[in-house]
C-alpha cells in the first residue's frame, strides 16, 4: 500500500462540482484583482468566526507581517518596531512565525513549550515577561490544530500591556472555550496554503480582528500602503488575496466543518489503534481543537529509524519541525531566549507526523498503525 501525507486530488474530486462552478464564475467576470469573491470570502469567513473584520492576504506569512506592521503603526506611530521591541513566541513552529517578527522590525523572544500540547507554555511566557525589558507583544501559535492556553496568555498580556497576535495557520475552525481561534487576541492570522485545513489552489491568507483601526491599517498595507495606491502614506506591499483563490476557498469553506470532523475521526482511529504502543506518546485533542497534523512522539530515540522503516513500507511521514527557530542562522544574533528551550529541543528529535487526510479510509490508517507496531515488535 502507498500512503502519501496528503492526497489533495481526492478532496478536489469530492467537491469538484462546487469548485469548478466557482472557477467558471471567475472566468466569466474576469475581475482577477480584488474581484467580488474576495469580499464575499471576507464576509463569509467573518460570519463563520464571528469576528468583525476579515482581510484577505496573499499568504499566511504576509498576514503575520501585515498584522505586526499595523500594530507598530497603531501602538508606536512608526512604520516598524525597533530592535528593542520584543515579541514572545514559540521556537517550535514554522519559520514564518519568527521571520514575520524580524520583518516587522522587532526581536523574537523564544520561550519553551509544553511537552503535552507542543504549544507555548504560559508559565514560560510569565517568566520571560518578568525577565525581559521591552516586551510589546505575544505571538502564540496554535500548533497542529490545538489551541494554546488563551486565558493565561490574555491575562499576562493585559498585565504587561502587550498585544496578542494569534497564528492560526494550523487551526482553522478550532475554538478555545467556545470562541473561535483568531478572534481572541488583538488579531489572528490564517494560512490557506493548499495543505491547510482550509487550503486554496496556491498561496493565500487572512487577517481577522475586531479592531477597526487595525483592519483599516492592514487593508492599506496590503495595497501598497495607502487608501489610494497612487498616493500612499505607509511602506506597503502588494499582498492581496487573489480572486481565484478566494473563489476556491469560498467553495471549500462550505466543507470546512465536515472535513474538520473527518480529520478528528481519523485522529481518534489512530489513537485507538496505537493506544497500547508504549514507545509512543499520542496527541490529545481537546473539545474545541481541530486536527491539522497528527503528530506522535517517539520516546525511544528511534524516530529517524521508524521514519525510514515506514518509508520502505510505502508510508510517507513528515517531521514538523526538524530545527527549532532559535537554531536557524537567520535568527542568530537577532533573537533572545529564556532558558535552554529544553522541551522544544527534545521535541525536534522525537516528533513524527503521520498521514492525515479527511478522506483517508480506515484500512489505510490501520495499515500505517500495523507498520508502526511491527517496527516496535
Ligand atoms: C504556524 C504557521 N505559521 C505561518 C505559516 C505561513 O503560512 P503561508 O505558508 O501561507 O505563508 C504556516 C504555514 O505554512 C504555519 O504553519
Coordinates of C-alpha atoms and ligand atoms in Angstrom, one line a residue:
X1 CA 0.0 0.0 0.0
X2 CA 1.2 3.6 -0.7
X3 CA 0.0 6.2 1.8
X4 CA 1.0 9.8 1.0
X5 CA 0.9 12.5 3.7
X6 CA -1.9 14.1 1.8
X7 CA -3.8 13.4 -1.4
X8 CA -5.4 16.7 -2.5
X9 CA -6.9 15.1 -5.6
X10 CA -9.4 13.1 -3.5
X11 CA -10.5 16.3 -1.8
X12 CA -10.9 18.1 -5.1
X13 CA -12.9 15.2 -6.6
X14 CA -15.2 15.3 -3.6
X15 CA -16.0 19.0 -4.1
X16 CA -15.4 19.2 -7.8
X17 CA -18.8 20.5 -8.9
X18 CA -18.7 23.4 -6.5
X19 CA -15.1 24.3 -7.1
X20 CA -15.5 24.1 -10.9
X21 CA -18.6 26.3 -10.8
X22 CA -16.7 28.9 -8.6
X23 CA -13.8 29.0 -11.0
X24 CA -16.2 29.3 -14.0
X25 CA -17.8 32.3 -12.4
X26 CA -14.3 34.0 -12.3
X27 CA -13.7 33.1 -15.9
X28 CA -16.9 34.8 -16.8
X29 CA -16.4 38.1 -14.8
X30 CA -12.6 38.3 -15.3
X31 CA -12.1 40.6 -12.3
X32 CA -8.9 38.9 -11.2
X33 CA -7.7 41.5 -8.7
X34 CA -9.9 42.1 -5.7
X35 CA -12.9 40.7 -7.5
X36 CA -16.2 40.1 -5.8
X37 CA -15.2 36.7 -4.4
X38 CA -12.5 38.3 -2.1
X39 CA -15.1 40.5 -0.4
X40 CA -17.6 37.6 -0.3
X41 CA -15.0 35.3 1.3
X42 CA -14.1 38.0 3.9
X43 CA -17.8 38.3 4.7
X44 CA -18.4 34.6 5.0
X45 CA -15.2 33.9 6.9
X46 CA -16.2 36.7 9.3
X47 CA -19.6 35.1 9.9
X48 CA -18.0 31.7 10.4
X49 CA -15.6 33.0 13.0
X50 CA -18.0 35.7 14.5
X51 CA -15.4 38.4 14.0
X52 CA -16.0 41.9 12.7
X53 CA -13.2 42.4 10.1
X54 CA -11.5 39.9 7.8
X55 CA -8.8 41.0 5.4
X56 CA -7.6 38.6 2.7
X57 CA -3.9 38.4 2.1
X58 CA -1.5 36.7 -0.4
X59 CA -0.3 34.2 2.2
X60 CA -0.3 33.4 5.9
X61 CA 3.2 34.8 6.2
X62 CA 2.0 38.1 4.8
X63 CA -0.9 38.1 7.1
X64 CA 1.5 37.9 10.1
X65 CA 3.8 40.6 8.7
X66 CA 0.9 42.9 8.0
X67 CA -0.7 42.4 11.3
X68 CA 2.6 43.1 13.2
X69 CA 3.4 46.2 11.0
X70 CA -0.1 47.6 11.6
X71 CA 0.4 47.1 15.3
X72 CA 3.7 49.0 15.1
X73 CA 1.9 51.9 13.4
X74 CA -1.0 51.8 15.8
X75 CA 1.0 51.5 19.0
X76 CA 4.2 53.3 18.2
X77 CA 3.2 55.7 15.4
X78 CA 6.1 54.3 13.3
X79 CA 6.4 52.1 10.3
X80 CA 8.4 49.3 12.0
X81 CA 9.1 48.2 15.6
X82 CA 12.5 48.9 16.9
X83 CA 15.0 46.1 17.7
X84 CA 14.4 46.8 21.4
X85 CA 10.8 45.9 21.0
X86 CA 10.4 42.2 21.9
X87 CA 7.7 39.7 20.8
X88 CA 7.4 36.5 22.8
X89 CA 6.7 33.4 20.7
X90 CA 7.5 29.6 20.4
X91 CA 10.6 28.2 18.8
X92 CA 8.7 25.1 17.8
X93 CA 6.8 26.5 14.8
X94 CA 7.1 27.2 11.1
X95 CA 9.9 29.6 10.1
X96 CA 7.3 32.3 9.1
X97 CA 6.2 33.0 12.6
X98 CA 9.6 34.2 13.8
X99 CA 10.6 35.6 10.5
X100 CA 7.5 37.9 10.4
X101 CA 8.7 39.3 13.8
X102 CA 12.0 40.2 12.2
X103 CA 10.3 41.6 9.1
X104 CA 8.2 43.9 11.4
X105 CA 11.5 45.2 12.9
X106 CA 11.1 43.6 16.3
X107 CA 13.1 40.9 18.2
X108 CA 11.6 37.5 18.8
X109 CA 11.9 36.1 22.3
X110 CA 11.7 32.3 22.2
X111 CA 10.3 30.5 25.2
X112 CA 9.8 26.8 25.8
X113 CA 6.8 24.7 25.0
X114 CA 4.5 22.4 27.0
X115 CA 5.6 18.8 26.1
X116 CA 2.0 17.5 26.3
X117 CA 0.4 20.0 23.8
X118 CA 3.5 21.1 21.8
X119 CA 2.3 24.7 22.3
X120 CA 3.9 27.7 24.0
X121 CA 3.9 27.2 27.8
X122 CA 2.2 30.2 29.6
X123 CA 4.5 29.7 32.7
X124 CA 7.5 30.3 30.4
X125 CA 5.8 33.4 29.0
X126 CA 5.3 34.7 32.5
X127 CA 9.0 34.1 33.3
X128 CA 10.1 35.8 30.1
X129 CA 7.9 38.8 30.9
X130 CA 9.4 39.1 34.4
X131 CA 13.0 38.8 33.0
X132 CA 12.8 40.8 29.7
X133 CA 12.6 44.5 29.2
X134 CA 10.7 45.9 26.2
X135 CA 8.2 43.1 25.5
X136 CA 5.4 44.6 23.3
X137 CA 3.6 41.5 22.2
X138 CA 2.9 37.8 22.5
X139 CA 2.5 35.6 19.4
X140 CA 1.0 32.2 20.3
X141 CA 0.8 29.6 17.6
X142 CA -2.0 27.0 17.8
X143 CA 0.2 24.2 16.5
X144 CA -1.2 21.1 14.8
X145 CA -4.8 22.3 15.4
X146 CA -4.5 22.5 19.2
X147 CA -5.5 25.7 21.0
X148 CA -3.0 27.4 23.2
X149 CA -3.9 28.2 26.8
X150 CA -5.6 31.5 25.9
X151 CA -6.9 32.6 29.4
X152 CA -3.4 32.7 30.9
X153 CA -1.9 34.3 27.8
X154 CA -4.6 37.0 27.7
X155 CA -4.3 37.8 31.4
X156 CA -0.5 38.1 31.1
X157 CA -0.9 40.3 28.0
X158 CA -3.2 42.6 30.0
X159 CA -0.9 42.7 33.0
X160 CA 2.1 43.7 30.9
X161 CA 0.2 45.8 28.3
X162 CA 1.2 43.5 25.4
X163 CA -0.8 42.8 22.2
X164 CA -1.6 39.3 21.2
X165 CA -1.5 38.1 17.6
X166 CA -2.7 34.5 17.2
X167 CA -1.0 32.4 14.5
X168 CA -3.9 30.2 13.5
X169 CA -2.3 28.9 10.3
X170 CA -2.8 25.3 11.5
X171 CA -6.0 25.6 13.4
X172 CA -8.7 26.9 11.1
X173 CA -12.1 26.3 12.7
X174 CA -10.8 25.5 16.2
X175 CA -12.1 27.2 19.3
X176 CA -11.0 28.0 22.8
X177 CA -13.8 27.8 25.4
X178 CA -16.4 28.3 22.6
X179 CA -14.7 31.2 20.9
X180 CA -13.1 30.7 17.5
X181 CA -9.3 30.9 17.5
X182 CA -8.0 34.1 15.8
X183 CA -10.8 36.2 17.3
X184 CA -9.4 36.1 20.9
X185 CA -6.3 38.3 20.6
X186 CA -5.9 41.7 19.0
X187 CA -5.6 40.0 15.6
X188 CA -5.5 36.4 14.2
X189 CA -3.7 35.3 11.1
X190 CA -4.7 32.3 8.9
X191 CA -2.9 30.5 6.1
X192 CA -4.7 29.0 3.1
X193 CA -1.7 27.1 1.9
X194 CA -3.0 24.1 0.0
X195 CA -2.3 21.5 2.7
X196 CA -4.1 23.5 5.4
X197 CA -7.5 22.6 6.8
X198 CA -8.9 25.3 4.6
X199 CA -6.5 25.3 1.7
X200 CA -6.6 27.1 -1.7
X201 CA -5.1 26.2 -5.0
X202 CA -2.0 28.3 -4.3
X203 CA -1.0 30.7 -1.6
X204 CA -3.4 32.8 0.4
X205 CA -4.1 34.0 3.9
X206 CA -6.4 36.1 6.1
X207 CA -6.1 38.6 9.0
X208 CA -9.0 38.8 11.3
X209 CA -9.6 41.4 14.0
X210 CA -12.3 43.2 15.9
X211 CA -10.3 46.5 15.8
X212 CA -11.5 48.9 13.1
X213 CA -8.1 50.7 13.2
X214 CA -6.1 47.5 12.7
X215 CA -8.4 46.4 9.9
X216 CA -8.0 49.8 8.1
X217 CA -4.3 49.8 8.5
X218 CA -3.7 46.2 7.3
X219 CA -6.0 46.9 4.3
X220 CA -3.8 49.8 3.4
X221 CA -0.6 47.9 3.8
X222 CA -1.7 45.1 1.5
X223 CA -2.5 47.6 -1.2
X224 CA 0.9 49.4 -1.4
X225 CA 0.3 51.3 1.9
X226 CA -2.4 53.8 1.2
X227 CA -6.1 54.2 0.7
X228 CA -5.2 55.3 -2.9
X229 CA -2.4 53.3 -4.4
X230 CA -1.2 56.3 -6.4
X231 CA -0.7 58.3 -3.2
X232 CA 0.4 56.2 -0.3
X233 CA 1.3 57.0 3.3
X234 CA 2.9 53.8 4.6
X235 CA 5.6 51.4 3.4
X236 CA 3.3 48.9 1.9
X237 CA 3.2 45.6 -0.1
X238 CA 1.4 44.0 -2.9
X239 CA -0.1 41.3 -0.7
X240 CA -3.7 40.9 -1.9
X241 CA -5.6 37.7 -1.9
X242 CA -6.2 36.6 -5.5
X243 CA -9.8 36.5 -6.7
X244 CA -9.3 33.0 -8.0
X245 CA -8.1 31.7 -4.6
X246 CA -11.0 33.4 -2.9
X247 CA -13.4 31.7 -5.2
X248 CA -11.9 28.3 -4.5
X249 CA -11.8 29.0 -0.7
X250 CA -15.4 30.1 -0.7
X251 CA -16.5 26.8 -2.2
X252 CA -14.3 24.9 0.2
X253 CA -15.4 26.9 3.3
X254 CA -18.8 25.1 3.0
X255 CA -17.0 21.8 3.7
X256 CA -14.7 23.0 6.5
X257 CA -16.7 21.7 9.5
X258 CA -17.4 18.4 7.8
X259 CA -13.8 17.9 6.9
X260 CA -12.6 19.0 10.4
X261 CA -14.9 16.3 11.8
X262 CA -13.5 13.8 9.4
X263 CA -9.9 14.7 10.5
X264 CA -10.9 14.3 14.1
X265 CA -12.3 10.9 13.5
X266 CA -9.1 9.8 11.8
X267 CA -7.1 11.1 14.8
X268 CA -9.4 9.1 17.1
X269 CA -8.8 6.0 15.0
X270 CA -5.1 6.5 15.1
X271 CA -5.3 6.9 18.9
X272 CA -7.3 3.8 19.2
X273 CA -5.0 1.6 17.1
X274 CA -1.9 2.9 18.7
X275 CA -3.1 3.1 22.3
X276 CA -1.1 0.1 23.5
X277 CA 2.2 1.2 22.0
X278 CA 4.2 2.3 25.0
X279 CA 7.1 3.7 22.9
X280 CA 4.8 6.4 21.6
X281 CA 3.2 9.5 23.1
X282 CA -0.1 10.1 21.4
X283 CA -1.6 13.5 20.8
X284 CA -4.6 14.5 22.9
X285 CA -7.1 16.8 21.3
X286 CA -9.4 18.9 23.5
X287 CA -13.1 19.6 22.7
X288 CA -12.6 22.8 20.6
X289 CA -9.4 21.7 18.9
X290 CA -9.2 20.7 15.2
X291 CA -6.7 18.3 13.8
X292 CA -4.2 19.7 11.3
X293 CA -1.3 17.3 11.8
X294 CA -1.5 14.0 13.6
X295 CA 1.9 14.1 15.4
X296 CA 3.2 11.4 17.7
X297 CA 6.3 11.4 19.9
X298 CA 8.7 8.5 19.6
X299 CA 10.0 8.0 23.1
X300 CA 12.8 5.5 22.3
X301 CA 15.3 7.6 20.4
X302 CA 14.3 5.8 17.2
X303 CA 12.4 8.5 15.4
X304 CA 14.6 8.5 12.3
X305 CA 14.7 4.7 12.1
X306 CA 11.0 4.4 12.3
X307 CA 10.6 7.1 9.6
X308 CA 12.9 5.2 7.3
X309 CA 11.1 1.9 8.1
X310 CA 7.7 3.4 7.3
X311 CA 9.0 4.9 4.0
X312 CA 10.1 1.4 3.0
X313 CA 6.6 0.2 3.7
X314 CA 5.1 2.9 1.5
X315 CA 4.0 5.3 4.3
X316 CA 5.0 8.9 4.0
X317 CA 5.7 10.9 7.2
X318 CA 7.0 14.4 7.9
X319 CA 8.9 16.0 10.8
X320 CA 7.3 19.2 11.9
X321 CA 9.8 20.6 12.9
X322 CA 13.3 19.3 12.5
X323 CA 15.0 22.5 13.6
X324 CA 13.8 24.9 16.2
X325 CA 13.7 28.5 15.1
X326 CA 16.4 29.6 17.6
X327 CA 18.9 27.2 15.9
X328 CA 18.4 28.7 12.4
X329 CA 21.0 31.0 11.1
X330 CA 18.5 33.8 10.3
X331 CA 17.8 34.2 14.0
X332 CA 21.4 34.2 15.2
X333 CA 22.1 37.5 16.9
X334 CA 18.5 38.6 16.1
X335 CA 16.6 36.7 18.8
X336 CA 16.5 36.2 22.5
X337 CA 15.7 33.1 24.5
X338 CA 14.7 32.4 28.1
X339 CA 16.2 29.2 29.5
X340 CA 17.5 26.4 27.4
X341 CA 14.3 25.6 25.5
X342 CA 14.8 22.1 26.7
X343 CA 11.3 20.7 25.7
X344 CA 11.4 22.3 22.2
X345 CA 14.9 20.9 21.5
X346 CA 13.8 17.5 22.7
X347 CA 10.7 17.6 20.5
X348 CA 12.6 18.2 17.3
X349 CA 14.2 14.9 17.8
X350 CA 11.1 13.0 18.7
X351 CA 8.1 14.2 16.7
X352 CA 6.7 12.4 13.7
X353 CA 3.6 13.5 11.8
X354 CA 1.6 10.7 10.2
X355 CA -0.5 10.9 7.0
X356 CA -3.8 12.6 7.7
X357 CA -6.3 13.5 5.2
X358 CA -10.1 13.9 5.6
X359 CA -10.9 11.2 3.1
X360 CA -8.5 8.6 4.3
X361 CA -10.0 5.1 4.6
X362 CA -10.0 3.2 7.9
X363 CA -7.9 0.5 6.2
X364 CA -5.2 3.0 5.3
X365 CA -5.0 4.2 8.9
X366 CA -4.9 0.6 10.1
X367 CA -2.1 -0.2 7.6
X368 CA 0.0 2.7 9.0
X369 CA -0.6 1.6 12.6
X370 CA 0.2 -2.0 11.8
X371 CA 3.5 -1.0 10.3
X372 CA 4.3 1.2 13.4
X373 CA 3.6 -1.7 15.7
X374 CA 5.6 -4.2 13.6
X375 CA 8.6 -1.8 13.9
X376 CA 8.5 -1.9 17.7
X377 CA 7.9 -5.7 17.7
Ligands
LIG1 C1 2.3 28.0 12.0 C2 2.4 28.7 10.7 N1 2.6 30.0 10.6 C3 2.6 30.6 9.4 C4 2.6 29.9 8.2 C5 2.7 30.6 6.9 O1 1.7 30.5 6.1 P1 1.9 30.6 4.5 O2 2.6 29.3 4.1 O3 0.5 30.7 4.0 O4 2.7 31.8 4.2 C6 2.4 28.5 8.3 C7 2.2 27.6 7.1 O5 2.7 27.4 6.2 C8 2.3 27.9 9.5 O6 2.2 26.5 9.6

